PDB file of C-alpha atoms in Angstrom:
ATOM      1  CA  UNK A   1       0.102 -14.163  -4.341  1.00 53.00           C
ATOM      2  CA  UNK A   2       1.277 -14.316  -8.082  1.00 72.00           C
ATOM      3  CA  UNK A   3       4.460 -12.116  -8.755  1.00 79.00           C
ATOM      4  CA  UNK A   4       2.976  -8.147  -8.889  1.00 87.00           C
ATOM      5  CA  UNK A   5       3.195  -6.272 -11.645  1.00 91.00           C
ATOM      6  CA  UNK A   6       3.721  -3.137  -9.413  1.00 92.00           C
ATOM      7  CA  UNK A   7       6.135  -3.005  -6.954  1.00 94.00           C
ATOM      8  CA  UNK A   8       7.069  -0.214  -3.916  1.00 91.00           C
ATOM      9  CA  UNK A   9      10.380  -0.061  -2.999  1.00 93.00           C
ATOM     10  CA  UNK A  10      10.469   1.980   0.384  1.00 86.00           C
ATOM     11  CA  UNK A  11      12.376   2.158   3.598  1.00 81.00           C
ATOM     12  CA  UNK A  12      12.328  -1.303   5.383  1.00 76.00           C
ATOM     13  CA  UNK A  13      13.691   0.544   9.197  1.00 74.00           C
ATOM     14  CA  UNK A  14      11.021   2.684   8.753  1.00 68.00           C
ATOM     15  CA  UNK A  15       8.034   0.704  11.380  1.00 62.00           C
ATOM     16  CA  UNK A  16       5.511   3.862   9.425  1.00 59.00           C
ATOM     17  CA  UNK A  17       6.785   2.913   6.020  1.00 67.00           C
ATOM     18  CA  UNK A  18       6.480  -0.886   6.624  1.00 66.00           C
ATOM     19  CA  UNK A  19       2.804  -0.552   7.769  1.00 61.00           C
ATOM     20  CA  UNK A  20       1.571   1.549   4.927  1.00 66.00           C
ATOM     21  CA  UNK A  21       3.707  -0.979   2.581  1.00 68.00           C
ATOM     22  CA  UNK A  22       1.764  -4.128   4.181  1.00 67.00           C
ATOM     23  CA  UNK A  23      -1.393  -2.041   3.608  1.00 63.00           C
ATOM     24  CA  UNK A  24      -0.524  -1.575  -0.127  1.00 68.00           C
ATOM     25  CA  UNK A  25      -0.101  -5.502  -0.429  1.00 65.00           C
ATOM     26  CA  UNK A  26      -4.180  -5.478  -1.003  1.00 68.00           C
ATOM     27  CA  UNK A  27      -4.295  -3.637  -3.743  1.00 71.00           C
ATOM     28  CA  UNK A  28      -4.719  -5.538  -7.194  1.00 70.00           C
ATOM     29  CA  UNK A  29      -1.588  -6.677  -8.723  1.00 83.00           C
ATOM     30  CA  UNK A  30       1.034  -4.273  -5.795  1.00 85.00           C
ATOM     31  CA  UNK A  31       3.548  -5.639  -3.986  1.00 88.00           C
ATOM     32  CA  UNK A  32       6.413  -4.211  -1.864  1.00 89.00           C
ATOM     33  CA  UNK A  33       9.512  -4.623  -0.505  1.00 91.00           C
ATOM     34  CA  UNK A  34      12.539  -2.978   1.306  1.00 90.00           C
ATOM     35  CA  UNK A  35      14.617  -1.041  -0.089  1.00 91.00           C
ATOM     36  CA  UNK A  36      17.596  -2.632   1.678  1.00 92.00           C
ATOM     37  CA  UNK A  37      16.841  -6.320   0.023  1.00 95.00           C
ATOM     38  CA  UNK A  38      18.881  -7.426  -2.309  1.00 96.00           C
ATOM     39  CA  UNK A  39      16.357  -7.198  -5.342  1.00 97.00           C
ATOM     40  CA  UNK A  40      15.591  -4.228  -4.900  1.00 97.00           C
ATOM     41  CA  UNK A  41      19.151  -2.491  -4.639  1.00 97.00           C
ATOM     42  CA  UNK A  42      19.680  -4.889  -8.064  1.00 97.00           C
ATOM     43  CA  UNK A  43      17.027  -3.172  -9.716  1.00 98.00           C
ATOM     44  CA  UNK A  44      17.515   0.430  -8.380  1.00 98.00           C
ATOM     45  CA  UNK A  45      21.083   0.042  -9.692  1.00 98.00           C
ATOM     46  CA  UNK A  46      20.294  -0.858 -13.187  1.00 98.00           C
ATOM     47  CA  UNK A  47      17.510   1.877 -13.388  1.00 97.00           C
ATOM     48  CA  UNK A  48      19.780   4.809 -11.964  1.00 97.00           C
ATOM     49  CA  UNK A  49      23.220   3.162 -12.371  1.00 97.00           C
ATOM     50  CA  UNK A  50      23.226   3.925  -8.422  1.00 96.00           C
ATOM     51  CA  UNK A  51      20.970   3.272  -5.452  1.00 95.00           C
ATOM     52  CA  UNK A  52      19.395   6.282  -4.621  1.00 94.00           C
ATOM     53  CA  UNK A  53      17.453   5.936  -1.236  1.00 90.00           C
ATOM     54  CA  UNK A  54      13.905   7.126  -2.120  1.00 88.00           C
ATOM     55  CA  UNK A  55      10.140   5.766  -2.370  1.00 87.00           C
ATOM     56  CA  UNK A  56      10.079   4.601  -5.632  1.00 94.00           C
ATOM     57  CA  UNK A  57       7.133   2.496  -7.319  1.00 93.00           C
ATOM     58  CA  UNK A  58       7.808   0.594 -10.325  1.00 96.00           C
ATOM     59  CA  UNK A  59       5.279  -0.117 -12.535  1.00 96.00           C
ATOM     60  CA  UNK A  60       5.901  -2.766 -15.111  1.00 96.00           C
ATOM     61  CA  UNK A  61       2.883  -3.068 -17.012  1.00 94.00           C
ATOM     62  CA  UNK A  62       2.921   1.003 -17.752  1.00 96.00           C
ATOM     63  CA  UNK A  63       6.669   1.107 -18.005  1.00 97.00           C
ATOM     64  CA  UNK A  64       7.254   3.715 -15.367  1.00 98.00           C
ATOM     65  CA  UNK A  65       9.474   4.608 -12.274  1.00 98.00           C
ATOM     66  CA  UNK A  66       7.835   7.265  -9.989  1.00 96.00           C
ATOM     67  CA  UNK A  67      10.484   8.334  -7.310  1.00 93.00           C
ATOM     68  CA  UNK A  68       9.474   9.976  -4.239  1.00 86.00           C
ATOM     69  CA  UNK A  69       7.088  13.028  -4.677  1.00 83.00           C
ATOM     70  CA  UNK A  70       5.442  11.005  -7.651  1.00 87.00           C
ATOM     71  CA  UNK A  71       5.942   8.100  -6.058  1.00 86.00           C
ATOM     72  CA  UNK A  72       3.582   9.411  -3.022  1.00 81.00           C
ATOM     73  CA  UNK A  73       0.882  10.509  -5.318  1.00 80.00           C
ATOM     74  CA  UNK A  74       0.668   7.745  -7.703  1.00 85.00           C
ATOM     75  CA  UNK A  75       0.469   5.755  -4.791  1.00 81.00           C
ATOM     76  CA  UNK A  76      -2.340   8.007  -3.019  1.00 77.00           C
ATOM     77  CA  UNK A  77      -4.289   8.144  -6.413  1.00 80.00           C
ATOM     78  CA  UNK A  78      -4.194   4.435  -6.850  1.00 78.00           C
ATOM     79  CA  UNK A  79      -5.471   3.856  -3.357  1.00 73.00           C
ATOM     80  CA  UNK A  80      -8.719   5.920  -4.474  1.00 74.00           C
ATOM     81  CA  UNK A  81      -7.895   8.751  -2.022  1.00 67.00           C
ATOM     82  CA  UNK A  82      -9.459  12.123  -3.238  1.00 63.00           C
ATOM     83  CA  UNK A  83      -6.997  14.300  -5.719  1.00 62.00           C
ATOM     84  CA  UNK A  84      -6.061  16.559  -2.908  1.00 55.00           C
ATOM     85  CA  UNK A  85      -4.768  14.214  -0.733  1.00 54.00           C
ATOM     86  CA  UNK A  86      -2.896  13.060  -3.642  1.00 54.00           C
ATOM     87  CA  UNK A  87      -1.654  16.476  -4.627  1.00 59.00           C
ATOM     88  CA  UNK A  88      -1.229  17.177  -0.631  1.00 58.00           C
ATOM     89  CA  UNK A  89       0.795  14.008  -0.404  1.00 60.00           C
ATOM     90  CA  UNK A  90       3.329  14.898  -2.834  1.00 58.00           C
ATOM     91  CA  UNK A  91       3.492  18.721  -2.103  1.00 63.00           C
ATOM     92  CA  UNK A  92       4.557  17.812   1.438  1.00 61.00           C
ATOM     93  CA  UNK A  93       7.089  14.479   0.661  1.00 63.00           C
ATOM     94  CA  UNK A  94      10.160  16.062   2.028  1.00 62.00           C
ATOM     95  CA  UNK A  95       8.436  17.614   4.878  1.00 57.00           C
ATOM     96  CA  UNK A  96       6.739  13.911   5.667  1.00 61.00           C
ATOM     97  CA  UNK A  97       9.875  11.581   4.904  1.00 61.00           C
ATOM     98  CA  UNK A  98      11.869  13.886   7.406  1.00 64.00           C
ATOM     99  CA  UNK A  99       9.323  13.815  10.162  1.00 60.00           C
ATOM    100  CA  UNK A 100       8.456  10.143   9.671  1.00 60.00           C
ATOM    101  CA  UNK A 101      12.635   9.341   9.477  1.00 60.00           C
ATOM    102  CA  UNK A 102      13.185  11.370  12.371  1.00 62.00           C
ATOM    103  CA  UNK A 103      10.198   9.757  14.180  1.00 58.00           C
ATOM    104  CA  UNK A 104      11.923   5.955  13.106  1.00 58.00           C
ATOM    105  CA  UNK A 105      15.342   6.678  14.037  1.00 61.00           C
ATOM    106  CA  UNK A 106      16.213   6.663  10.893  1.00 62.00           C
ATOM    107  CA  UNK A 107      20.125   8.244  10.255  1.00 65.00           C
ATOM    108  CA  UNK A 108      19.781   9.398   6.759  1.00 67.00           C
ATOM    109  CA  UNK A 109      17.270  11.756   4.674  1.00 73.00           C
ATOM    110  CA  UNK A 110      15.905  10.591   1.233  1.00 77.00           C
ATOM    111  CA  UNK A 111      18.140  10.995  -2.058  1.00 77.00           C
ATOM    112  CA  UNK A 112      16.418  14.149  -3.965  1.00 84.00           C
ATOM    113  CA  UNK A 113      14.783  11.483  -6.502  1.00 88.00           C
ATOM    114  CA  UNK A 114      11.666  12.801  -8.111  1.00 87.00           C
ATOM    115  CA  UNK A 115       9.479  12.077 -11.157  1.00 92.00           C
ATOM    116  CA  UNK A 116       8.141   9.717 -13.519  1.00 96.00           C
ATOM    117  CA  UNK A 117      10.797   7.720 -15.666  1.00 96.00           C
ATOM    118  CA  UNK A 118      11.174   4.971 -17.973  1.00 98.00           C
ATOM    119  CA  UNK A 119      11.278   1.531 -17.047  1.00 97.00           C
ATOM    120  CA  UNK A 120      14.919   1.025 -18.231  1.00 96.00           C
ATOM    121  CA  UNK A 121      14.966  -2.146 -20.453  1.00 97.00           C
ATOM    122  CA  UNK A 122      18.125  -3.756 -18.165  1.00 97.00           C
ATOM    123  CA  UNK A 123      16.182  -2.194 -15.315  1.00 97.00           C
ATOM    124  CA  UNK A 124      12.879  -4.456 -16.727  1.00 97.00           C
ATOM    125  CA  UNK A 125      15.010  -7.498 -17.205  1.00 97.00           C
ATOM    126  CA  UNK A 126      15.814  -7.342 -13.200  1.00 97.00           C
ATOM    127  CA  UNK A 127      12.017  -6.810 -12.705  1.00 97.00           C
ATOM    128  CA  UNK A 128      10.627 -10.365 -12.615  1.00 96.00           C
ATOM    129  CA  UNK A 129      13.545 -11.090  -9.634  1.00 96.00           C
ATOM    130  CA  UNK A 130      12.224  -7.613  -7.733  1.00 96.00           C
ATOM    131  CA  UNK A 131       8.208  -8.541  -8.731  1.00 94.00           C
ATOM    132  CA  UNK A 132       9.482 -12.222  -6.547  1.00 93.00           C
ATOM    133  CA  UNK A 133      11.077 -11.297  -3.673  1.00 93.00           C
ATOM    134  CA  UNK A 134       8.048  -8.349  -3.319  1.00 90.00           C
ATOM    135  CA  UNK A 135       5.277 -10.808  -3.413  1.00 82.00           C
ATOM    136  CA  UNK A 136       7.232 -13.566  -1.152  1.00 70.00           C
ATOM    137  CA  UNK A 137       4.921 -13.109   2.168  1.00 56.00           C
ATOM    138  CA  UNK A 138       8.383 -13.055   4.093  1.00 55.00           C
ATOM    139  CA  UNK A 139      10.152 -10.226   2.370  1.00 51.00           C
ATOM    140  CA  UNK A 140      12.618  -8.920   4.610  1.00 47.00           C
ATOM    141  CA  UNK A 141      11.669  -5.901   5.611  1.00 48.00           C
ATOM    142  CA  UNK A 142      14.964  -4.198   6.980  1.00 48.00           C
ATOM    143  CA  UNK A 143      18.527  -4.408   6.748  1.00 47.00           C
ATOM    144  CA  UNK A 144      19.929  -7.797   6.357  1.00 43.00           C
TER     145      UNK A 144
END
């Protein structure tokens, strides 16, 4: 796979996040990769100036950052599901990221990051090392 020009960043010790994020890997151009590699906490930091733990898909080509409700419907409109699941998706994100984290064991509950932003230009400089390490085919996909 040639370096993506999309990336998801989501939670790597989440086994329901990991599947849909493999599933993702077949759309044109998408990659993914955990949100606990080292890449990805790079690029999250130059965005935000922090490392918010949220969905977040990063879209080079457009320029864009959609964190966690828009994340969840970008993603649900770009995988040619009808609007309402898109719009159902993202009206329920906190509801489904507590569920699904308490179903995974996971300890924490997503960082209230929301919206579409701009792709940061030192955030777009660290994009071609996050657009790597999401289209190597053995991205970690947890905690180091």
């Amino acid at each position: 796979m040639t370096s993506p020009e999309t990336v998801l960043i989501y939670d790597g010790d989440c086994a329901y996040c990991s599947v849909a994020a493999r599933a993702l890997r077949n759309l044109p151009s998408t990659g993914s990769i955990s949100w606990y590699d080292d890449a990805a906490q790079t690029f999250l930091d130059a965005q935000y100036g922090e490392t918010p733990f949220a969905m977040f898909l990063v879209d080079a080509a457009r320029g864009r950052v959609y964190a966690g409700r828009s994340a969840a419907q970008e993603l649900a409109d770009r995988a040619g599901t009808p609007g309402v699941v898109g719009a159902l998706v993202r009206d329920n994100y906190d509801h489904i990221a507590n569920v699904v984290g308490r179903l995974s064991g996971r300890g924490r509950d997503p960082d209230d990051y929301h919206g579409v932003s701009r792709l940061d230009d030192a955030a777009r400089e660290r994009f071609p090392a996050l657009a790597t390490a999401a289209a190597s085919p053995d991205a970690p996909t947890g905690r180091r």
